[in-house]
Amino acid sequence: MWYNTIIGTDISETKKFLEQGEIVGIPTETVYGLAANALNPDAVLKIFLVKNRPHFDPLIVHVSSIHEIDNYTTHISPLAHRLMRAFMPGPLTLLLPKKKIIPDLVTSGLDTVAIRVPNHQLTLELLSQLNFPLAAPSANPFGYISPTNAYHVYDQLHGRIPYILDGGSTEVGLESTIVGFENNEVIIYRLGGLSIDDIEYVTGKVKLQLNTSSNPKSPGMLKSHYAPKKHLIIRQLTELTIDELKTKNAGAILFNQYIQNIPTPNQILLSEKGNIKEAARNLFAAMRQLDNSNVSVIYTIPFPETGLGKAINDRLRRAAVENK
Ligand code: TXA
Ligand code: MG
């Protein structure tokens, strides 16, 4: 099926396509999603086909408010409740025991379902007008950089989907933080737009389980993921030797300071002010920009490990893995 893809801001048009079992691009505060009626396996199947996504990689279910979560999970623990009240709507996904109404295709046969309430006004309005939740992964081909505006989605998926709901550039810029529970302990499976510090403030100490094996619990945790096509190299500033840079047509993604020996137009500062949230917001667009430019290699540096810096470094490490 080939579509004349439209980018627009029409909620009723978006709703119409979703009710017909089509898939559409939607904005969230983290990254753009590729959404389908989560209760309709035929519609959900289209997501896997368009993204070229393996079936073992489950999807996140998006709902309009925390009150709706009860419809899809058999149990909400007091800890989960506390997190929901503190951070939803927001960049947090909870893994909860699933009810039968959620198709196995959505959860890849797991007995938990990933649920979140996205904090974006257009999408919250859309969700409140629908009588089903939306399954939505990031709207990029599997393994590539997540889209942070409607044009990123268009560039890669035009012709494959009928509509992209344009909600501007995303506010957070990194995917949601994925949190599960084991024996009353909070486990972080994917670093993301909600920092560990913020979570620990509410729950106390958490455990990190960021899988990098070939059979990950959360495939966003695959060793290579979120990756540009070009070679990305992480180096301490002091390790960047002049010779190395001069022999290559290099580009760079940096925090708040340019470096010498790379042409300034090939360098992108993620936050001139040195604000880590702003850096997170700009990261994926910068990776795309250099991936689509004429540089042959992209250098980057380790970011400060404060706040969202941990998640930025996580994405950079996965983007830097070779043999993708
Ligand atoms: O910010 C986000 O979370 C964005 C926006 C669109 O909401 N979505 C997103 O989806 O990043 P996706 O599909 O790119 O990543 C979802 C991750 C995958 O790594 C998947 O393996 C994990 O969530 N996941 C989903 N259900 C799971 C489950 N039941 N158990 C463990 N991991 C799960
Ligand atoms: Mg993704």
Short mmCIF file of C-alpha atoms and ligand atoms in Angstrom, two decimals:
data_model
loop_
_atom_site.label_atom_id
_atom_site.label_comp_id
_atom_site.label_asym_id
_atom_site.label_seq_id
_atom_site.Cartn_x
_atom_site.Cartn_y
_atom_site.Cartn_z
CA MET A 1 0.00 0.00 0.00
CA TRP A 2 1.38 3.42 -1.00
CA TYR A 3 0.10 6.63 0.61
CA ASN A 4 0.29 10.29 -0.21
CA THR A 5 1.55 11.12 3.28
CA ILE A 6 0.12 14.30 4.80
CA ILE A 7 1.72 16.31 7.61
CA GLY A 8 -0.96 18.23 9.50
CA THR A 9 -2.45 19.21 12.83
CA ASP A 10 -5.94 17.76 12.36
CA ILE A 11 -6.90 15.55 15.29
CA SER A 12 -10.14 14.29 13.73
CA GLU A 13 -8.28 13.27 10.57
CA THR A 14 -5.72 11.37 12.69
CA LYS A 15 -8.55 9.75 14.63
CA LYS A 16 -10.29 8.67 11.43
CA PHE A 17 -7.21 6.86 10.14
CA LEU A 18 -6.63 5.12 13.49
CA GLU A 19 -10.26 3.98 13.62
CA GLN A 20 -9.83 2.51 10.14
CA GLY A 21 -6.91 0.40 11.40
CA GLU A 22 -4.24 2.55 9.77
CA ILE A 23 -1.01 3.67 11.44
CA VAL A 24 0.01 7.32 11.83
CA GLY A 25 2.89 9.41 13.17
CA ILE A 26 2.16 11.16 16.47
CA PRO A 27 4.11 13.65 18.58
CA THR A 28 5.02 13.02 22.20
CA GLU A 29 7.28 14.95 24.56
CA THR A 30 10.07 12.37 24.08
CA VAL A 31 10.21 11.38 20.39
CA TYR A 32 7.63 10.88 17.63
CA GLY A 33 5.72 7.61 17.71
CA LEU A 34 4.26 5.37 15.01
CA ALA A 35 0.81 4.65 16.40
CA ALA A 36 -1.89 2.03 15.94
CA ASN A 37 -4.99 0.89 17.82
CA ALA A 38 -3.31 -1.26 20.50
CA LEU A 39 -6.34 -3.55 20.73
CA ASN A 40 -6.36 -4.36 17.00
CA PRO A 41 -3.64 -6.94 16.10
CA ASP A 42 -4.00 -6.28 12.34
CA ALA A 43 -3.27 -2.60 12.86
CA VAL A 44 -0.38 -3.36 15.25
CA LEU A 45 1.10 -5.75 12.70
CA LYS A 46 1.47 -2.84 10.27
CA ILE A 47 3.80 -1.13 12.75
CA PHE A 48 6.18 -4.11 12.70
CA LEU A 49 6.08 -4.22 8.89
CA VAL A 50 6.66 -0.51 8.31
CA LYS A 51 9.46 -0.28 10.91
CA ASN A 52 11.01 -3.56 9.86
CA ARG A 53 10.92 -4.41 13.53
CA PRO A 54 11.51 -7.93 14.88
CA HIS A 55 8.48 -9.47 16.57
CA PHE A 56 10.43 -10.16 19.75
CA ASP A 57 10.55 -6.40 20.43
CA PRO A 58 7.38 -5.40 22.34
CA LEU A 59 5.59 -2.03 22.03
CA ILE A 60 4.64 0.67 24.53
CA VAL A 61 0.91 1.30 25.06
CA HIS A 62 -0.06 4.98 25.33
CA VAL A 63 -3.10 6.13 27.32
CA SER A 64 -4.59 9.56 28.07
CA SER A 65 -4.51 9.44 31.88
CA ILE A 66 -3.37 7.32 34.80
CA HIS A 67 -6.98 6.34 35.50
CA GLU A 68 -7.04 4.38 32.26
CA ILE A 69 -4.09 2.21 33.22
CA ASP A 70 -6.35 0.00 35.35
CA ASN A 71 -8.05 -1.22 32.17
CA TYR A 72 -4.87 -2.89 30.95
CA THR A 73 -3.08 -4.16 34.05
CA THR A 74 -4.11 -6.69 36.71
CA HIS A 75 -2.14 -5.07 39.51
CA ILE A 76 -0.67 -1.69 40.41
CA SER A 77 1.67 -1.91 43.42
CA PRO A 78 1.98 1.03 45.86
CA LEU A 79 5.43 1.78 44.39
CA ALA A 80 4.04 1.87 40.86
CA HIS A 81 1.25 4.12 42.08
CA ARG A 82 3.69 6.55 43.57
CA LEU A 83 5.63 6.77 40.31
CA MET A 84 2.43 7.23 38.31
CA ARG A 85 1.28 10.09 40.52
CA ALA A 86 4.67 11.78 40.45
CA PHE A 87 5.60 11.48 36.77
CA MET A 88 2.58 10.82 34.57
CA PRO A 89 1.99 12.41 32.12
CA GLY A 90 5.72 12.39 31.43
CA PRO A 91 8.71 10.51 30.02
CA LEU A 92 8.21 7.38 32.13
CA THR A 93 7.11 3.91 30.97
CA LEU A 94 6.05 1.32 33.55
CA LEU A 95 6.14 -2.45 33.01
CA LEU A 96 2.98 -3.86 34.62
CA PRO A 97 1.29 -7.30 34.61
CA LYS A 98 -0.92 -7.33 31.54
CA LYS A 99 -4.62 -7.99 31.19
CA LYS A 100 -5.80 -10.33 28.41
CA ILE A 101 -7.33 -7.47 26.43
CA ILE A 102 -3.81 -6.45 25.32
CA PRO A 103 -2.90 -8.61 22.29
CA ASP A 104 0.20 -10.83 22.62
CA LEU A 105 1.61 -9.17 19.52
CA VAL A 106 1.91 -5.89 21.48
CA THR A 107 3.90 -7.48 24.32
CA SER A 108 5.74 -10.09 22.21
CA GLY A 109 4.13 -12.74 24.37
CA LEU A 110 5.48 -11.32 27.65
CA ASP A 111 3.16 -11.22 30.64
CA THR A 112 3.91 -7.55 31.29
CA VAL A 113 2.72 -4.56 29.29
CA ALA A 114 4.69 -1.32 28.93
CA ILE A 115 2.40 1.68 29.55
CA ARG A 116 2.86 5.41 29.53
CA VAL A 117 0.93 8.68 29.46
CA PRO A 118 2.71 10.95 26.97
CA ASN A 119 2.95 14.60 27.96
CA HIS A 120 1.96 16.26 24.71
CA GLN A 121 -1.20 18.29 24.44
CA LEU A 122 -2.16 17.24 20.86
CA THR A 123 -1.66 13.56 21.55
CA LEU A 124 -3.42 13.70 24.92
CA GLU A 125 -6.38 15.31 23.14
CA LEU A 126 -6.26 12.60 20.45
CA LEU A 127 -6.11 9.82 23.06
CA SER A 128 -9.02 11.23 25.00
CA GLN A 129 -11.16 11.19 21.83
CA LEU A 130 -10.34 7.56 21.01
CA ASN A 131 -11.97 4.59 22.66
CA PHE A 132 -8.80 2.50 22.50
CA PRO A 133 -5.16 3.02 23.60
CA LEU A 134 -2.31 3.49 21.10
CA ALA A 135 0.60 1.12 20.67
CA ALA A 136 3.53 3.20 19.46
CA PRO A 137 7.24 2.61 19.06
CA SER A 138 9.48 5.45 17.94
CA ALA A 139 8.67 6.35 14.31
CA ASN A 140 11.99 5.33 12.74
CA PRO A 141 13.19 2.24 10.90
CA PHE A 142 14.38 -0.33 13.48
CA GLY A 143 17.81 0.50 14.86
CA TYR A 144 18.00 4.05 13.46
CA ILE A 145 17.88 7.39 15.32
CA SER A 146 14.47 8.31 16.78
CA PRO A 147 12.63 11.25 15.15
CA THR A 148 12.20 14.47 17.13
CA ASN A 149 10.05 16.37 14.63
CA ALA A 150 7.41 15.58 12.01
CA TYR A 151 9.84 16.05 9.10
CA HIS A 152 12.18 13.38 10.49
CA VAL A 153 9.23 11.00 10.34
CA TYR A 154 8.32 12.14 6.85
CA ASP A 155 11.87 11.73 5.55
CA GLN A 156 11.94 8.07 6.43
CA LEU A 157 8.34 6.89 6.31
CA HIS A 158 6.58 8.98 3.66
CA GLY A 159 4.55 6.80 1.35
CA ARG A 160 4.27 4.11 4.02
CA ILE A 161 1.75 5.91 6.29
CA PRO A 162 -1.22 8.18 5.52
CA TYR A 163 -0.77 10.91 8.15
CA ILE A 164 1.71 12.56 10.52
CA LEU A 165 0.26 14.66 13.31
CA ASP A 166 2.61 17.63 13.61
CA GLY A 167 3.19 18.72 17.20
CA GLY A 168 6.44 20.61 16.62
CA SER A 169 9.84 19.61 17.95
CA THR A 170 9.79 17.32 20.94
CA GLU A 171 10.49 18.88 24.31
CA VAL A 172 12.57 16.12 25.93
CA GLY A 173 14.27 14.57 22.91
CA LEU A 174 15.15 11.18 24.44
CA GLU A 175 12.84 8.17 24.70
CA SER A 176 11.02 7.48 27.96
CA THR A 177 12.77 5.84 30.89
CA ILE A 178 11.56 2.23 31.25
CA VAL A 179 10.92 1.02 34.78
CA GLY A 180 9.83 -2.37 36.08
CA PHE A 181 9.52 -4.01 39.48
CA GLU A 182 10.96 -7.15 41.04
CA ASN A 183 10.33 -8.14 44.66
CA ASN A 184 9.26 -4.62 45.49
CA GLU A 185 12.43 -3.21 43.98
CA VAL A 186 12.50 -0.62 41.21
CA ILE A 187 14.47 -1.73 38.16
CA ILE A 188 15.48 0.62 35.34
CA TYR A 189 15.64 -1.21 32.01
CA ARG A 190 16.23 1.77 29.75
CA LEU A 191 17.70 5.15 30.66
CA GLY A 192 15.67 7.96 29.15
CA GLY A 193 13.97 11.32 29.48
CA LEU A 194 13.26 10.97 33.20
CA SER A 195 16.50 11.00 35.18
CA ILE A 196 17.42 8.36 37.76
CA ASP A 197 17.81 11.10 40.36
CA ASP A 198 14.20 12.19 39.84
CA ILE A 199 12.99 8.60 40.20
CA GLU A 200 15.09 7.88 43.29
CA TYR A 201 13.76 11.02 44.92
CA VAL A 202 10.35 9.33 44.91
CA THR A 203 11.21 5.64 45.34
CA GLY A 204 14.59 5.47 47.03
CA LYS A 205 17.50 3.55 45.54
CA VAL A 206 16.82 1.83 42.20
CA LYS A 207 18.61 -1.00 40.41
CA LEU A 208 19.93 -0.67 36.85
CA GLN A 209 19.53 -3.58 34.47
CA LEU A 210 20.58 -2.18 31.14
CA ASN A 211 20.87 -5.28 29.04
CA THR A 212 23.27 -5.38 26.17
CA SER A 213 23.06 -9.08 25.37
CA SER A 214 21.77 -10.39 22.07
CA ASN A 215 18.60 -11.54 23.78
CA PRO A 216 17.67 -8.41 25.68
CA LYS A 217 14.74 -7.98 27.97
CA SER A 218 14.23 -4.58 26.36
CA PRO A 219 15.58 -4.44 22.81
CA GLY A 220 15.98 -0.66 23.03
CA MET A 221 18.84 -2.05 25.05
CA LEU A 222 20.37 -3.83 22.08
CA LYS A 223 24.06 -3.07 22.00
CA SER A 224 23.72 -1.22 18.71
CA HIS A 225 20.60 0.90 18.46
CA TYR A 226 19.60 4.51 17.89
CA ALA A 227 22.49 4.58 15.44
CA PRO A 228 23.41 6.81 12.49
CA LYS A 229 24.74 5.18 9.32
CA LYS A 230 28.05 6.95 9.70
CA HIS A 231 30.79 5.91 12.01
CA LEU A 232 30.46 7.64 15.39
CA ILE A 233 33.53 7.76 17.62
CA ILE A 234 33.53 8.75 21.30
CA ARG A 235 36.78 10.28 22.51
CA GLN A 236 37.97 12.37 25.41
CA LEU A 237 38.79 15.82 24.08
CA THR A 238 42.44 15.34 24.94
CA GLU A 239 42.57 12.15 22.85
CA LEU A 240 41.55 13.88 19.65
CA THR A 241 44.87 14.22 17.92
CA ILE A 242 45.37 16.70 15.14
CA ASP A 243 46.62 14.06 12.74
CA GLU A 244 43.61 11.87 13.18
CA LEU A 245 41.22 14.74 12.53
CA LYS A 246 43.11 16.13 9.55
CA THR A 247 43.09 12.92 7.59
CA LYS A 248 39.33 12.63 7.77
CA ASN A 249 36.46 14.85 6.77
CA ALA A 250 35.29 14.94 10.36
CA GLY A 251 32.19 16.30 12.06
CA ALA A 252 31.57 16.62 15.78
CA ILE A 253 28.72 16.62 18.29
CA LEU A 254 29.78 18.53 21.39
CA PHE A 255 28.31 19.89 24.60
CA ASN A 256 29.09 23.62 24.82
CA GLN A 257 32.54 24.18 23.31
CA TYR A 258 33.93 23.93 19.80
CA ILE A 259 37.16 22.02 19.27
CA GLN A 260 40.11 22.88 17.10
CA ASN A 261 41.03 21.17 13.84
CA ILE A 262 37.50 20.39 12.70
CA PRO A 263 35.81 23.03 10.50
CA THR A 264 33.31 24.89 12.70
CA PRO A 265 30.38 24.35 10.27
CA ASN A 266 30.88 20.59 10.82
CA GLN A 267 30.56 20.95 14.58
CA ILE A 268 27.26 21.02 16.45
CA LEU A 269 27.03 22.30 20.02
CA LEU A 270 24.07 20.69 21.79
CA SER A 271 23.80 23.46 24.36
CA GLU A 272 25.88 26.62 24.24
CA LYS A 273 24.67 27.40 27.75
CA GLY A 274 25.90 24.02 28.99
CA ASN A 275 22.39 22.90 29.95
CA ILE A 276 22.11 19.11 29.93
CA LYS A 277 18.34 19.07 29.27
CA GLU A 278 18.81 21.26 26.23
CA ALA A 279 21.62 18.97 25.06
CA ALA A 280 19.29 15.96 25.34
CA ARG A 281 16.61 17.80 23.37
CA ASN A 282 19.03 18.48 20.49
CA LEU A 283 20.97 15.21 20.40
CA PHE A 284 19.02 13.16 17.84
CA ALA A 285 18.50 16.06 15.41
CA ALA A 286 22.26 16.69 15.52
CA MET A 287 23.01 13.03 14.78
CA ARG A 288 20.64 13.14 11.82
CA GLN A 289 22.05 16.40 10.52
CA LEU A 290 25.60 15.09 10.42
CA ASP A 291 24.47 11.71 9.12
CA ASN A 292 22.88 13.54 6.14
CA SER A 293 25.85 15.87 5.62
CA ASN A 294 29.08 15.23 3.74
CA VAL A 295 31.20 14.42 6.80
CA SER A 296 32.67 10.93 6.72
CA VAL A 297 32.97 10.37 10.45
CA ILE A 298 31.35 11.88 13.54
CA TYR A 299 33.31 12.53 16.71
CA THR A 300 31.71 13.05 20.07
CA ILE A 301 32.76 13.31 23.69
CA PRO A 302 31.48 11.77 26.93
CA PHE A 303 28.88 14.14 28.42
CA PRO A 304 28.74 15.01 32.13
CA GLU A 305 27.06 12.13 33.98
CA THR A 306 24.57 14.42 35.73
CA GLY A 307 20.78 14.35 35.21
CA LEU A 308 20.00 13.37 31.62
CA GLY A 309 23.73 13.13 30.87
CA LYS A 310 23.64 9.42 31.75
CA ALA A 311 20.96 8.79 29.13
CA ILE A 312 22.82 10.90 26.55
CA ASN A 313 25.96 8.83 27.11
CA ASP A 314 23.92 5.63 26.88
CA ARG A 315 22.56 6.64 23.45
CA LEU A 316 26.00 7.75 22.25
CA ARG A 317 27.55 4.43 23.27
CA ARG A 318 24.89 2.45 21.41
CA ALA A 319 25.22 4.71 18.37
CA ALA A 320 28.98 4.15 18.40
CA VAL A 321 28.90 0.37 18.26
CA GLU A 322 30.39 -1.02 15.08
CA ASN A 323 29.17 -3.95 12.97
CA LYS A 324 25.60 -2.71 12.94
O1 TXA B 1 9.47 7.69 24.59
C1 TXA B 1 9.11 6.58 24.20
O2 TXA B 1 9.07 5.60 24.93
C2 TXA B 1 8.74 6.47 22.71
C3 TXA B 1 7.46 7.27 22.46
C4 TXA B 1 6.95 7.12 21.05
O3 TXA B 1 6.49 6.92 23.39
N1 TXA B 1 8.55 5.09 22.35
C5 TXA B 1 9.59 4.23 22.23
O4 TXA B 1 9.21 2.98 21.81
O5 TXA B 1 10.74 4.52 22.47
P1 TXA B 1 10.22 1.89 21.25
O6 TXA B 1 9.37 0.81 20.72
O7 TXA B 1 11.17 2.51 20.31
O8 TXA B 1 10.93 1.38 22.52
C6 TXA B 1 10.17 0.67 23.45
C7 TXA B 1 11.03 -0.19 24.30
C8 TXA B 1 11.64 -1.32 23.53
O9 TXA B 1 13.02 -1.38 23.82
C9 TXA B 1 10.91 -2.53 24.08
O10 TXA B 1 11.71 -3.65 24.08
C10 TXA B 1 10.56 -2.09 25.48
O11 TXA B 1 10.22 -0.75 25.32
N2 TXA B 1 9.39 -2.82 26.00
C11 TXA B 1 8.11 -2.74 25.59
N3 TXA B 1 7.33 -3.59 26.29
C12 TXA B 1 8.14 -4.24 27.15
C13 TXA B 1 7.93 -5.25 28.14
N4 TXA B 1 6.73 -5.78 28.37
N5 TXA B 1 9.02 -5.68 28.84
C14 TXA B 1 10.25 -5.15 28.61
N6 TXA B 1 10.50 -4.20 27.68
C15 TXA B 1 9.47 -3.75 26.97
MG MG B 2 12.81 2.94 19.21
#
